């Protein structure tokens, strides 16, 4: 330190010296306050973050709780024991036709619906037939088909109750229905079971007969079409724009258009689908094919944007490395860029697909709101999708549809979770490949 | 002149409006190691990247002049850039292994060029390349581990192994030893000695001793221009330019 101090010689001006800086003293009061403030700021920030997480988790929990408590009843079915004396029921039936594809028709023509009603009247009095669901005879039919030996004698079969009885048994219904339920319960003629029919049937005007399968199948068809169109087209556009296109006015214009397209309200895509696919190309109305195409238009910009960001995030040094050993541009893309970008691309795809899965408005525009009581077999068959089905049921005045609506929402959520699960699985698979 | 493996004539390189290389002419011969030295930012990497057209990937970079490989203009329209880069291999300043296994890193080049007829031969190429890069003993038991999990110096040697696995005619090395310890550096220098007979090697280095040890020719760059070029012994013992002398004696840089 002494070297730095200039010697003082009398008669000469002291040279200007820059005072040497002392090491920072961290113990002074003002520094200590700063440190305390920093800790306080960090603690505040952590608390705020925690609060945000707890709040969103809370909302999610409330949503799931209300959905499940409302909807779980939709998966349960109240059944009534129905004794039927088949030999006396006056069925005109050719036993040989009970096997094979003609069986349903044969049983319907043989007077099974009437026989079922008559049995209810015998068992439960003049209004007995009102206790049963309109489709009760269908369950009788299924059981007879499964076991034709029933036709030779008396049997007690469990058949679905009418929706008024169903509601009275599960919640609180009209006082008259409550009394009937109490009486049936006392007789041991009432039971509750899992409504497998809800998962295998399609829409119906009778809530006890309505099922979600038609809408679920429609949703699956629609999503498949959307994915098959939006994913390859979206990823290829993103690759082209990022890896090949030179930057000029034209590509800037395309970029702006795509970004804007992602922000267009979904109903506009419905109008577009109506104008292009139905009016110009004359594709069938209400079909999963058209729904999928329309939703693909909506999903594609989301996939393009997510893919471009994922591709941009691949470090340029990886491209250099591949080009440096003589990889062609296509090899660079498919061997290096795409695998590294895939997790991000899949994340974007799942966000786009999830949005498409929950979309109602554009599908209403192309006629997917029709009452459709049979699941679609082909992409061009009239179909509906889960959110539209939920929308239609929520509009019904019949109280039996209230819990069907919630049950359908549960099915939609499960579908969504399954889709997310597949995407997360794929993402992890590609992330851990090296 | 035609005897040179690569000959560069009046090369200018621009990044947008900014000129990074002005009027550089240099020849690189097949059995010679040429060192490019000069202060940071003088354009050594830029010039090196013109030799295998890696500058093509930089959107605003523009190259003027003529660069010929075996007398063939590499900037000509009919030049196949992919093949050019297989013939003129490159080791970059920053280690950049693929995020794949060690084996895959080295096997990638031979595989895309179909240099191996079968997996046994491919494994053989990988082993040979890793041995020449001085990495084999460290990684032979974990060839399926990720290349990015290696240390910085090991990654650089992996990149060298990857570059020599395709048996290029010219190897461009941009400060290959800047991340290596003295032992690994000595291995790389040995490798350069071993490769010298068959390949034209161009190496950028900030280490004067290294330039003196491995190269036969040295080119000194300053502010984008070639200041002096000659045999390494001349440049280091008897530089003609004042700037060269100042640089190699450490007066600036
Ligand atoms: N992609 C780029 N865009 C614009 N300018 C660039 C680019 N790359 C390099 N430059 C400029 O070109 C000049 C030469 O850079 P270069 O990387 O060739 O230097 P260098 O000699 O390799 O330096 P170092 O020894 O630090 O690696 C520098 O002034 C740099 O700023
Ligand atoms: Mg450099």
XYZ file of C-alpha atoms and ligand atoms in Angstrom:
719
model
C 0.000 0.000 0.000
C 2.835 2.426 0.778
C 3.903 2.453 -2.890
C 0.677 4.164 -3.804
C 1.277 7.116 -1.499
C 3.219 9.866 -3.210
C 6.216 11.173 -1.225
C 5.704 14.713 0.013
C 8.514 16.911 -1.195
C 8.466 20.511 0.031
C 8.029 23.049 -2.721
C 6.306 20.723 -5.175
C 2.543 20.536 -5.666
C 1.042 17.348 -4.378
C 0.222 15.134 -7.388
C -3.432 14.420 -7.949
C -4.054 10.926 -6.677
C -7.183 8.856 -7.036
C -7.934 7.580 -3.552
C -7.678 3.818 -3.406
C -11.107 2.292 -2.804
C -11.599 0.388 0.391
C -13.257 -3.038 0.221
C -17.020 -2.685 0.538
C -18.140 -2.803 4.182
C -21.143 -5.109 4.300
C -21.817 -4.535 7.963
C -23.063 -0.943 7.801
C -26.678 -0.283 8.721
C -27.736 0.727 5.209
C -26.286 -2.464 3.675
C -27.987 -4.555 6.331
C -31.336 -2.920 5.536
C -30.819 -3.667 1.851
C -30.159 -7.287 2.628
C -33.241 -7.486 4.841
C -35.320 -5.884 2.106
C -34.020 -8.385 -0.420
C -35.044 -11.273 1.820
C -38.450 -9.675 2.356
C -38.942 -9.207 -1.400
C -38.036 -12.812 -2.053
C -40.363 -14.071 0.659
C -43.195 -11.902 -0.704
C -42.656 -13.207 -4.194
C -42.655 -16.799 -3.024
C -45.864 -16.241 -1.092
C -47.550 -14.655 -4.092
C -46.529 -17.568 -6.284
C -47.747 -20.053 -3.731
C -51.032 -18.190 -3.438
C -51.503 -18.265 -7.225
C -50.807 -21.990 -7.374
C -53.114 -22.759 -4.463
C -55.859 -20.642 -5.971
C -55.743 -22.315 -9.389
C -55.520 -25.740 -7.768
C -58.518 -24.771 -5.645
C -60.582 -23.741 -8.647
C -59.665 -26.971 -10.393
C -60.664 -28.961 -7.329
C -64.009 -27.141 -7.074
C -64.660 -27.746 -10.760
C -63.831 -31.429 -10.522
C -65.803 -31.851 -7.302
C -68.997 -30.244 -8.625
C -68.732 -32.038 -11.959
C -68.190 -35.404 -10.384
C -70.815 -35.019 -7.649
C -73.374 -33.812 -10.194
C -72.446 -36.218 -12.910
C -71.746 -39.425 -11.085
C -75.509 -40.061 -10.902
C -75.586 -40.087 -14.682
C -73.546 -43.260 -14.632
C -75.982 -44.931 -12.230
C -79.329 -46.340 -13.199
C -82.379 -47.183 -11.102
C -83.852 -50.541 -12.004
C -87.140 -52.180 -11.253
C -87.743 -55.892 -10.906
C -90.247 -56.998 -13.542
C -91.743 -60.482 -13.321
C -92.747 -61.719 -16.772
C -94.577 -64.909 -17.549
C -93.310 -65.489 -21.086
C -95.479 -68.471 -22.138
C -98.616 -66.473 -21.267
C -97.412 -63.223 -22.810
C -98.684 -64.233 -26.215
C -95.422 -63.741 -28.097
C -95.633 -64.827 -31.708
C -92.088 -65.879 -32.139
C -90.121 -68.178 -34.388
C -87.447 -69.609 -32.071
C -85.050 -70.183 -34.980
C -84.845 -66.455 -35.678
C -83.468 -65.734 -32.220
C -79.993 -66.445 -33.482
C -78.284 -64.162 -35.924
C -78.786 -60.652 -37.143
C -82.571 -60.799 -37.492
C -83.181 -61.379 -33.786
C -83.841 -57.735 -32.833
C -86.422 -57.308 -35.515
C -88.055 -60.642 -34.754
C -88.473 -59.820 -31.049
C -89.812 -56.347 -31.744
C -92.329 -57.779 -34.236
C -93.309 -60.559 -31.851
C -94.968 -58.084 -29.490
C -92.244 -57.828 -26.869
C -92.870 -54.088 -26.200
C -96.534 -54.772 -25.482
C -95.724 -57.858 -23.422
C -93.336 -55.827 -21.266
C -95.975 -53.172 -20.610
C -98.581 -55.789 -19.826
C -96.245 -57.473 -17.344
C -95.692 -54.128 -15.583
C -99.421 -53.584 -15.305
C -99.873 -57.063 -13.874
C -97.114 -56.524 -11.331
C -97.638 -52.898 -10.273
C -101.252 -52.020 -11.044
C -102.973 -50.044 -13.781
C -100.224 -47.378 -13.938
C -97.471 -49.954 -13.712
C -96.286 -49.369 -17.257
C -95.511 -45.713 -16.367
C -92.926 -46.901 -13.867
C -90.759 -48.310 -16.602
C -88.517 -46.475 -18.999
C -89.808 -46.358 -22.579
C -86.847 -48.482 -23.521
C -87.376 -51.082 -20.814
C -88.406 -53.687 -23.375
C -85.007 -53.267 -25.035
C -83.336 -54.597 -21.872
C -85.864 -57.463 -21.842
C -84.949 -58.144 -25.444
C -81.221 -58.174 -24.695
C -81.701 -60.595 -21.813
C -83.895 -62.891 -23.880
C -81.351 -62.869 -26.682
C -78.585 -63.733 -24.262
C -80.623 -66.541 -22.729
C -83.507 -67.840 -24.943
C -84.359 -70.410 -22.241
C -86.124 -67.556 -20.400
C -88.959 -67.826 -22.908
C -90.037 -71.170 -21.525
C -91.202 -69.945 -18.125
C -91.655 -67.183 -15.573
C -88.692 -64.929 -14.926
C -87.981 -61.758 -12.996
C -85.894 -59.334 -15.045
C -84.332 -56.014 -13.953
C -85.315 -53.202 -16.310
C -84.595 -49.472 -16.189
C -87.086 -47.299 -14.328
C -88.782 -44.271 -15.868
C -86.896 -41.013 -15.416
C -89.398 -39.701 -12.845
C -88.763 -42.772 -10.680
C -85.035 -42.494 -11.359
C -84.963 -38.903 -10.131
C -87.122 -39.686 -7.108
C -84.840 -42.565 -6.174
C -81.611 -40.596 -6.557
C -82.595 -37.091 -5.444
C -85.983 -35.777 -4.462
C -88.749 -36.000 -7.012
C -92.467 -35.262 -6.993
C -94.212 -36.438 -3.752
C -96.245 -39.031 -5.665
C -93.091 -40.520 -7.192
C -91.361 -40.493 -3.806
C -94.221 -42.579 -2.404
C -93.938 -45.086 -5.220
C -90.192 -45.328 -4.704
C -90.686 -45.953 -0.997
C -93.185 -48.690 -1.760
C -90.957 -50.348 -4.369
C -87.984 -50.181 -2.032
C -90.010 -51.893 0.676
C -90.857 -54.655 -1.792
C -87.203 -55.019 -2.698
C -88.126 -54.295 -6.308
C -85.758 -51.355 -6.728
C -82.015 -51.462 -7.263
C -79.291 -49.178 -8.510
C -76.530 -50.269 -10.813
C -73.860 -49.005 -13.165
C -75.443 -47.648 -16.318
C -73.272 -49.319 -18.926
C -75.872 -48.313 -21.464
C -74.863 -44.654 -21.024
C -71.479 -45.486 -22.515
C -72.834 -47.537 -25.411
C -75.980 -45.695 -26.557
C -76.524 -42.504 -28.480
C -78.809 -39.539 -28.023
C -82.454 -40.179 -27.183
C -85.472 -38.123 -26.170
C -85.815 -40.300 -23.068
C -83.049 -39.501 -20.568
C -83.018 -43.068 -19.239
C -82.198 -44.277 -22.743
C -79.762 -41.542 -23.724
C -76.081 -42.427 -24.057
C -72.855 -40.700 -24.871
C -71.283 -43.216 -27.242
C -72.554 -41.550 -30.421
C -71.101 -38.186 -29.424
C -67.890 -39.756 -28.150
C -67.399 -41.626 -31.412
C -68.187 -38.438 -33.316
C -65.573 -36.600 -31.270
C -62.995 -39.315 -31.907
C -63.680 -39.223 -35.661
C -63.518 -35.439 -35.714
C -60.280 -35.311 -33.714
C -58.661 -37.908 -35.962
C -59.493 -35.844 -39.043
C -58.275 -32.670 -37.335
C -55.023 -34.259 -36.239
C -54.320 -35.893 -39.595
C -54.734 -32.581 -41.398
C -53.528 -29.974 -38.908
C -50.439 -31.750 -37.584
C -48.579 -32.532 -40.808
C -49.616 -29.327 -42.542
C -48.791 -27.232 -39.472
C -45.407 -28.826 -38.833
C -44.406 -28.733 -42.494
C -45.377 -25.060 -42.786
C -43.374 -24.272 -39.676
C -40.356 -26.169 -40.993
C -40.580 -24.464 -44.341
C -40.908 -21.002 -42.849
C -38.066 -21.546 -40.384
C -35.590 -23.595 -42.360
C -36.103 -22.829 -46.018
C -37.971 -19.619 -46.689
C -35.824 -16.558 -47.161
C -37.052 -13.566 -45.237
C -38.860 -11.155 -47.503
C -42.134 -9.262 -47.717
C -44.005 -12.332 -48.807
C -42.906 -14.541 -45.897
C -43.492 -11.648 -43.485
C -47.020 -11.411 -44.825
C -47.558 -15.141 -44.339
C -46.220 -14.903 -40.806
C -48.565 -12.042 -39.914
C -51.527 -13.877 -41.455
C -50.829 -17.043 -39.486
C -50.460 -15.132 -36.229
C -53.741 -13.367 -36.882
C -55.460 -16.589 -37.877
C -54.647 -18.034 -34.448
C -56.553 -15.164 -32.853
C -59.674 -15.362 -35.026
C -62.828 -16.270 -33.038
C -63.746 -19.882 -33.615
C -67.230 -19.186 -34.960
C -65.639 -17.483 -37.971
C -64.019 -20.801 -38.819
C -67.486 -22.326 -38.692
C -68.695 -19.815 -41.273
C -65.631 -20.559 -43.369
C -66.289 -24.289 -43.135
C -69.923 -23.726 -44.092
C -68.979 -21.632 -47.114
C -66.082 -23.749 -48.328
C -66.761 -27.366 -47.417
C -70.551 -27.418 -47.587
C -71.518 -24.783 -50.133
C -68.550 -25.020 -52.493
C -67.403 -28.627 -52.220
C -70.813 -30.038 -51.240
C -69.468 -32.318 -48.540
C -72.169 -33.926 -46.372
C -73.729 -31.778 -43.659
C -73.265 -32.650 -39.979
C -70.428 -35.050 -40.824
C -67.342 -35.665 -38.703
C -65.299 -35.171 -41.849
C -66.421 -31.572 -42.276
C -66.203 -30.927 -38.537
C -62.637 -32.226 -38.512
C -61.661 -30.121 -41.520
C -63.155 -27.001 -39.960
C -61.409 -27.580 -36.650
C -58.164 -28.329 -38.518
C -58.313 -24.831 -40.014
C -58.597 -23.505 -36.485
C -55.907 -25.711 -34.958
C -53.291 -25.359 -37.668
C -52.146 -21.810 -36.826
C -51.624 -22.812 -33.206
C -49.476 -25.750 -34.289
C -47.532 -23.579 -36.746
C -46.727 -20.978 -34.103
C -45.742 -23.511 -31.442
C -43.652 -25.487 -33.940
C -41.836 -22.404 -35.180
C -40.915 -21.444 -31.640
C -39.738 -24.967 -30.899
C -37.677 -25.045 -34.103
C -36.180 -21.631 -33.356
C -35.119 -22.887 -29.942
C -32.896 -25.605 -31.452
C -29.359 -24.232 -31.023
C -27.735 -23.162 -34.320
C -24.562 -24.974 -33.266
C -26.398 -28.290 -33.782
C -27.262 -27.292 -37.353
C -23.643 -26.234 -37.890
C -22.409 -29.538 -36.539
C -24.630 -31.537 -38.870
C -23.881 -29.369 -41.912
C -20.192 -29.587 -41.015
C -20.076 -33.351 -41.517
C -21.948 -33.003 -44.790
C -25.579 -33.498 -43.877
C -28.021 -32.206 -46.481
C -30.603 -29.630 -45.389
C -33.291 -32.313 -45.269
C -31.084 -34.551 -43.151
C -30.380 -31.657 -40.809
C -34.103 -31.113 -40.407
C -35.188 -34.702 -39.985
C -32.210 -36.064 -38.046
C -31.572 -33.152 -35.722
C -33.941 -30.200 -35.759
C -37.227 -32.070 -35.745
C -36.358 -34.561 -32.971
C -35.113 -31.722 -30.781
C -38.163 -29.578 -31.520
C -40.669 -32.403 -31.186
C -41.426 -31.994 -27.462
C -42.324 -28.344 -28.070
C -44.291 -29.209 -31.193
C -46.271 -31.837 -29.283
C -47.035 -29.366 -26.509
C -48.413 -26.916 -29.053
C -50.356 -29.655 -30.784
C -52.000 -30.799 -27.577
C -53.030 -27.251 -26.725
C -54.548 -26.836 -30.175
C -56.263 -30.221 -30.080
C -57.635 -29.627 -26.594
C -59.146 -26.382 -27.796
C -60.609 -28.146 -30.834
C -62.052 -30.914 -28.679
C -63.971 -28.435 -26.551
C -65.187 -26.342 -29.473
C -68.926 -25.995 -30.071
C -69.611 -22.837 -32.043
C -67.982 -23.668 -35.407
C -69.582 -27.121 -35.388
C -73.050 -25.659 -34.894
C -72.456 -23.645 -38.053
C -71.855 -26.757 -40.137
C -74.921 -28.555 -38.829
C -73.470 -30.857 -36.191
C -76.262 -29.901 -33.789
C -78.824 -32.286 -35.221
C -80.501 -34.935 -33.076
C -78.589 -38.065 -34.016
C -79.623 -41.314 -32.384
C -77.086 -43.660 -33.981
C -73.305 -43.515 -33.711
C -71.561 -42.662 -36.994
C -69.972 -45.544 -38.874
C -68.124 -43.524 -41.477
C -66.559 -40.084 -41.532
C -69.338 -38.882 -43.807
C -72.182 -40.075 -41.537
C -74.144 -37.461 -39.604
C -72.528 -37.143 -36.206
C -72.375 -34.951 -33.183
C -69.513 -34.335 -30.771
C -69.236 -34.259 -26.993
C -69.404 -30.489 -26.398
C -72.347 -30.120 -28.785
C -74.096 -33.034 -27.077
C -73.520 -31.357 -23.715
C -74.880 -28.123 -25.122
C -77.974 -29.875 -26.503
C -78.692 -31.766 -23.278
C -78.191 -28.696 -21.122
C -80.968 -27.099 -23.158
C -83.468 -29.897 -22.427
C -86.340 -29.201 -20.067
C -86.541 -32.813 -18.913
C -84.906 -33.034 -15.474
C -83.389 -36.403 -16.258
C -80.960 -34.705 -18.626
C -79.387 -32.566 -15.910
C -77.202 -35.318 -14.584
C -76.635 -36.683 -18.087
C -75.145 -33.302 -18.944
C -72.718 -33.494 -16.044
C -71.924 -37.114 -16.829
C -71.159 -36.135 -20.433
C -68.841 -33.415 -19.132
C -67.012 -36.056 -17.117
C -66.627 -38.158 -20.270
C -65.297 -35.089 -22.100
C -62.793 -34.408 -19.320
C -61.649 -38.022 -19.303
C -61.194 -37.887 -23.090
C -59.157 -34.708 -22.682
C -57.000 -36.257 -19.969
C -56.424 -39.342 -22.105
C -55.370 -37.174 -25.041
C -53.033 -35.176 -22.814
C -51.656 -38.366 -21.347
C -50.753 -39.694 -24.782
C -49.034 -36.421 -25.677
C -47.078 -36.320 -22.424
C -46.042 -39.928 -22.913
C -44.835 -39.190 -26.452
C -43.035 -36.071 -25.293
C -41.160 -37.902 -22.569
C -40.334 -40.703 -24.955
C -38.714 -38.296 -27.392
C -37.006 -36.297 -24.674
C -35.256 -39.274 -23.175
C -34.194 -40.869 -26.421
C -30.620 -39.722 -25.887
C -0.531 -22.921 -58.166
C -2.703 -25.835 -59.166
C -0.773 -28.049 -56.792
C -2.521 -26.384 -53.841
C -5.385 -28.258 -52.282
C -7.274 -25.050 -51.591
C -6.450 -21.721 -53.098
C -8.214 -18.543 -52.064
C -7.909 -15.479 -54.257
C -8.938 -11.918 -53.350
C -11.510 -13.030 -50.845
C -13.768 -10.394 -49.293
C -16.414 -11.263 -46.737
C -19.170 -8.911 -45.642
C -21.653 -9.182 -42.821
C -24.330 -6.866 -44.161
C -22.488 -3.590 -44.753
C -19.587 -4.493 -42.489
C -16.497 -5.942 -44.149
C -14.962 -8.702 -42.043
C -12.317 -9.943 -44.517
C -10.629 -7.796 -47.126
C -8.735 -9.096 -50.092
C -7.179 -12.223 -48.649
C -5.294 -14.614 -50.919
C -3.906 -17.814 -49.421
C -2.975 -21.341 -50.531
C -3.263 -24.481 -48.471
C -1.311 -27.565 -49.487
C -2.181 -31.160 -48.929
C 0.561 -32.229 -46.586
C 0.894 -28.977 -44.711
C -0.539 -27.647 -41.462
C -1.334 -23.956 -41.738
C -1.924 -21.900 -38.596
C -4.112 -18.811 -38.692
C -3.214 -16.402 -35.910
C -4.310 -12.902 -35.022
C -6.091 -10.911 -32.368
C -9.654 -11.681 -31.385
C -12.237 -10.419 -33.867
C -9.762 -10.124 -36.759
C -11.738 -12.541 -38.933
C -9.961 -15.874 -38.543
C -13.166 -17.830 -37.972
C -14.897 -15.921 -40.730
C -12.165 -16.787 -43.214
C -12.076 -20.406 -42.091
C -15.821 -20.709 -42.620
C -15.541 -19.493 -46.213
C -13.436 -22.563 -47.014
C -16.327 -25.014 -46.588
C -19.115 -22.519 -47.223
C -20.398 -22.604 -43.670
C -20.996 -18.870 -44.149
C -23.955 -19.849 -46.337
C -25.910 -20.451 -43.146
C -25.493 -16.850 -41.983
C -28.277 -14.897 -43.629
C -26.448 -11.589 -44.188
C -22.974 -12.950 -44.945
C -21.633 -12.391 -48.460
C -18.439 -13.804 -49.937
C -16.572 -12.343 -52.915
C -13.503 -13.677 -54.691
C -12.551 -17.151 -55.784
C -11.901 -20.164 -53.607
C -10.934 -23.368 -55.364
C -10.672 -26.908 -54.035
C -8.474 -28.990 -56.355
C -8.896 -26.229 -58.934
C -12.703 -26.312 -58.733
C -14.481 -23.131 -57.695
C -16.433 -24.039 -54.545
C -18.738 -21.049 -54.932
C -19.723 -22.084 -58.442
C -23.394 -22.832 -58.968
C -22.765 -26.479 -59.871
C -20.783 -27.150 -56.665
C -22.489 -29.690 -54.411
C -22.224 -28.027 -51.007
C -23.088 -31.211 -49.127
C -20.258 -33.109 -50.728
C -17.939 -30.149 -50.291
C -18.522 -30.198 -46.534
C -17.904 -33.932 -46.411
C -14.562 -33.320 -48.155
C -13.691 -30.265 -46.067
C -14.436 -31.201 -42.463
C -14.708 -28.711 -39.635
C -14.167 -28.586 -35.885
C -15.883 -25.583 -34.365
C -14.667 -23.113 -31.782
C -17.315 -24.181 -29.264
C -17.786 -27.942 -28.790
C -21.121 -28.872 -30.365
C -21.816 -32.590 -29.999
C -25.226 -33.826 -31.076
C -27.534 -34.593 -28.158
C -27.204 -38.259 -29.056
C -25.032 -41.081 -27.800
C -21.251 -40.916 -28.148
C -21.385 -43.717 -30.697
C -24.098 -41.988 -32.718
C -22.136 -38.744 -32.731
C -19.180 -40.371 -34.464
C -21.229 -42.781 -36.582
C -23.480 -40.057 -37.953
C -21.205 -38.831 -40.750
C -20.191 -42.280 -42.052
C -23.820 -43.364 -41.870
C -25.312 -40.528 -43.913
C -22.591 -40.889 -46.531
C -22.870 -44.679 -46.613
C -19.178 -45.143 -45.801
C -19.672 -48.348 -43.818
C -21.107 -51.552 -45.220
C -22.569 -53.047 -42.098
C -22.615 -52.392 -38.397
C -19.305 -54.131 -37.710
C -17.501 -51.826 -40.090
C -19.311 -48.827 -38.641
C -18.255 -49.806 -35.131
C -14.748 -50.148 -36.460
C -14.779 -46.630 -37.924
C -16.132 -45.244 -34.657
C -13.446 -46.965 -32.626
C -10.663 -45.859 -34.940
C -11.865 -42.251 -34.992
C -12.221 -42.093 -31.214
C -8.744 -43.572 -30.797
C -7.220 -41.033 -33.148
C -8.962 -38.221 -31.290
C -7.516 -39.591 -28.040
C -10.915 -40.205 -26.477
C -11.323 -43.956 -26.810
C -9.924 -45.001 -23.434
C -12.176 -42.581 -21.611
C -15.411 -43.540 -23.330
C -15.030 -47.117 -24.547
C -17.231 -48.446 -21.729
C -20.008 -45.917 -22.182
C -20.456 -45.425 -25.907
C -24.217 -45.288 -25.457
C -24.084 -42.374 -23.007
C -25.055 -38.968 -24.245
C -22.317 -36.975 -25.943
C -23.454 -33.849 -24.137
C -22.756 -35.468 -20.761
C -18.987 -35.381 -21.424
C -16.724 -32.642 -20.095
C -15.985 -29.679 -22.344
C -12.589 -31.017 -23.387
C -13.971 -34.496 -24.015
C -16.786 -32.976 -26.081
C -14.240 -31.170 -28.256
C -12.347 -34.395 -28.861
C -15.644 -36.084 -29.676
C -16.243 -33.377 -32.283
C -12.793 -34.008 -33.711
C -13.539 -37.739 -33.871
C -16.821 -36.921 -35.594
C -15.036 -34.763 -38.169
C -12.326 -37.309 -39.011
C -14.785 -40.216 -39.138
C -15.810 -39.192 -42.666
C -12.146 -39.043 -43.771
C -12.163 -35.537 -45.211
C -9.394 -34.216 -47.445
C -9.138 -30.936 -45.584
C -9.729 -30.362 -41.888
C -10.562 -26.912 -40.611
C -10.055 -26.507 -36.884
C -11.212 -23.379 -35.116
C -9.315 -23.185 -31.814
C -9.797 -26.893 -31.160
C -7.781 -26.813 -27.946
C -9.145 -23.713 -26.255
C -11.172 -25.841 -23.843
C -8.604 -28.589 -23.320
C -6.083 -29.336 -20.586
C -2.397 -29.677 -21.528
C -2.569 -33.457 -21.797
C -5.576 -33.435 -24.110
C -3.976 -30.586 -26.056
C -0.851 -32.667 -26.522
C -3.045 -35.532 -27.828
C -4.692 -33.244 -30.341
C -1.321 -31.952 -31.441
C -0.125 -35.532 -31.865
C -3.231 -36.211 -33.891
C -2.476 -33.238 -36.098
C 1.041 -34.562 -36.630
C -0.342 -37.968 -37.494
C -2.929 -36.573 -39.919
C -0.517 -34.162 -41.547
C 0.776 -36.455 -44.232
C -2.651 -37.047 -45.793
C -4.791 -34.026 -45.132
C -4.541 -30.311 -45.583
C -5.057 -28.933 -42.091
C -5.949 -25.370 -41.244
C -5.927 -24.517 -37.566
C -6.909 -21.294 -35.864
C -5.137 -20.786 -32.555
C -4.422 -18.121 -29.980
C -1.600 -20.170 -28.559
C 1.690 -19.112 -30.155
C 3.570 -22.142 -28.867
C 0.945 -24.358 -30.366
C 1.169 -22.614 -33.715
C 4.936 -23.013 -33.606
C 4.693 -26.680 -32.609
C 2.126 -27.978 -35.061
C 2.235 -25.822 -38.162
C 4.611 -25.491 -41.049
C 3.016 -22.304 -42.407
C 1.534 -19.419 -40.493
C -0.769 -16.630 -41.623
C -1.172 -13.556 -39.443
C -4.480 -11.689 -39.723
C -5.221 -8.244 -38.436
C -8.453 -6.271 -38.819
C -9.707 -8.527 -41.573
C -6.569 -8.409 -43.706
C -3.793 -10.896 -44.181
C -0.733 -9.092 -42.806
C 1.915 -11.711 -43.281
C 2.151 -15.273 -44.514
C 5.176 -17.515 -44.567
C 6.803 -20.554 -43.100
C 6.202 -20.841 -39.383
C 9.881 -20.568 -38.566
C 10.178 -17.344 -40.568
C 7.121 -15.782 -38.964
C 8.240 -16.614 -35.465
C 11.951 -15.944 -35.726
C 12.118 -13.330 -38.407
C 8.839 -11.519 -39.007
C 8.997 -8.904 -41.715
C 6.077 -6.815 -40.487
C 6.191 -4.761 -37.311
C 2.591 -5.733 -36.478
C 3.392 -9.439 -36.692
C 6.358 -9.023 -34.420
C 4.325 -7.063 -31.876
C 1.625 -9.695 -31.876
C 3.764 -12.780 -31.498
C 5.919 -11.201 -28.832
C 2.737 -10.420 -26.920
C 2.830 -6.647 -27.210
C -0.829 -6.630 -28.152
C -3.523 -9.121 -28.867
N -22.698 -13.586 -37.792
C -22.080 -12.400 -37.789
N -22.757 -11.286 -38.096
C -22.165 -10.082 -38.105
N -20.882 -9.899 -37.808
C -20.126 -10.966 -37.497
C -20.693 -12.279 -37.471
N -19.730 -13.157 -37.122
C -18.603 -12.419 -36.935
N -18.831 -11.115 -37.164
C -17.837 -10.013 -37.090
O -16.774 -10.301 -37.949
C -15.547 -10.018 -37.359
C -14.665 -11.241 -37.381
O -15.214 -12.232 -36.533
P -14.563 -13.651 -36.351
O -15.490 -14.481 -35.564
O -14.179 -14.158 -37.679
O -13.266 -13.319 -35.491
P -12.123 -14.298 -34.957
O -10.871 -13.845 -35.537
O -12.503 -15.691 -35.163
O -12.129 -13.949 -33.412
P -11.859 -14.941 -32.170
O -10.416 -15.146 -32.112
O -12.347 -14.163 -31.004
O -12.624 -16.187 -32.399
C -15.849 -9.524 -35.953
O -15.749 -8.114 -35.950
C -17.237 -9.950 -35.683
O -17.907 -8.997 -34.905
Mg -13.104 -17.289 -33.930
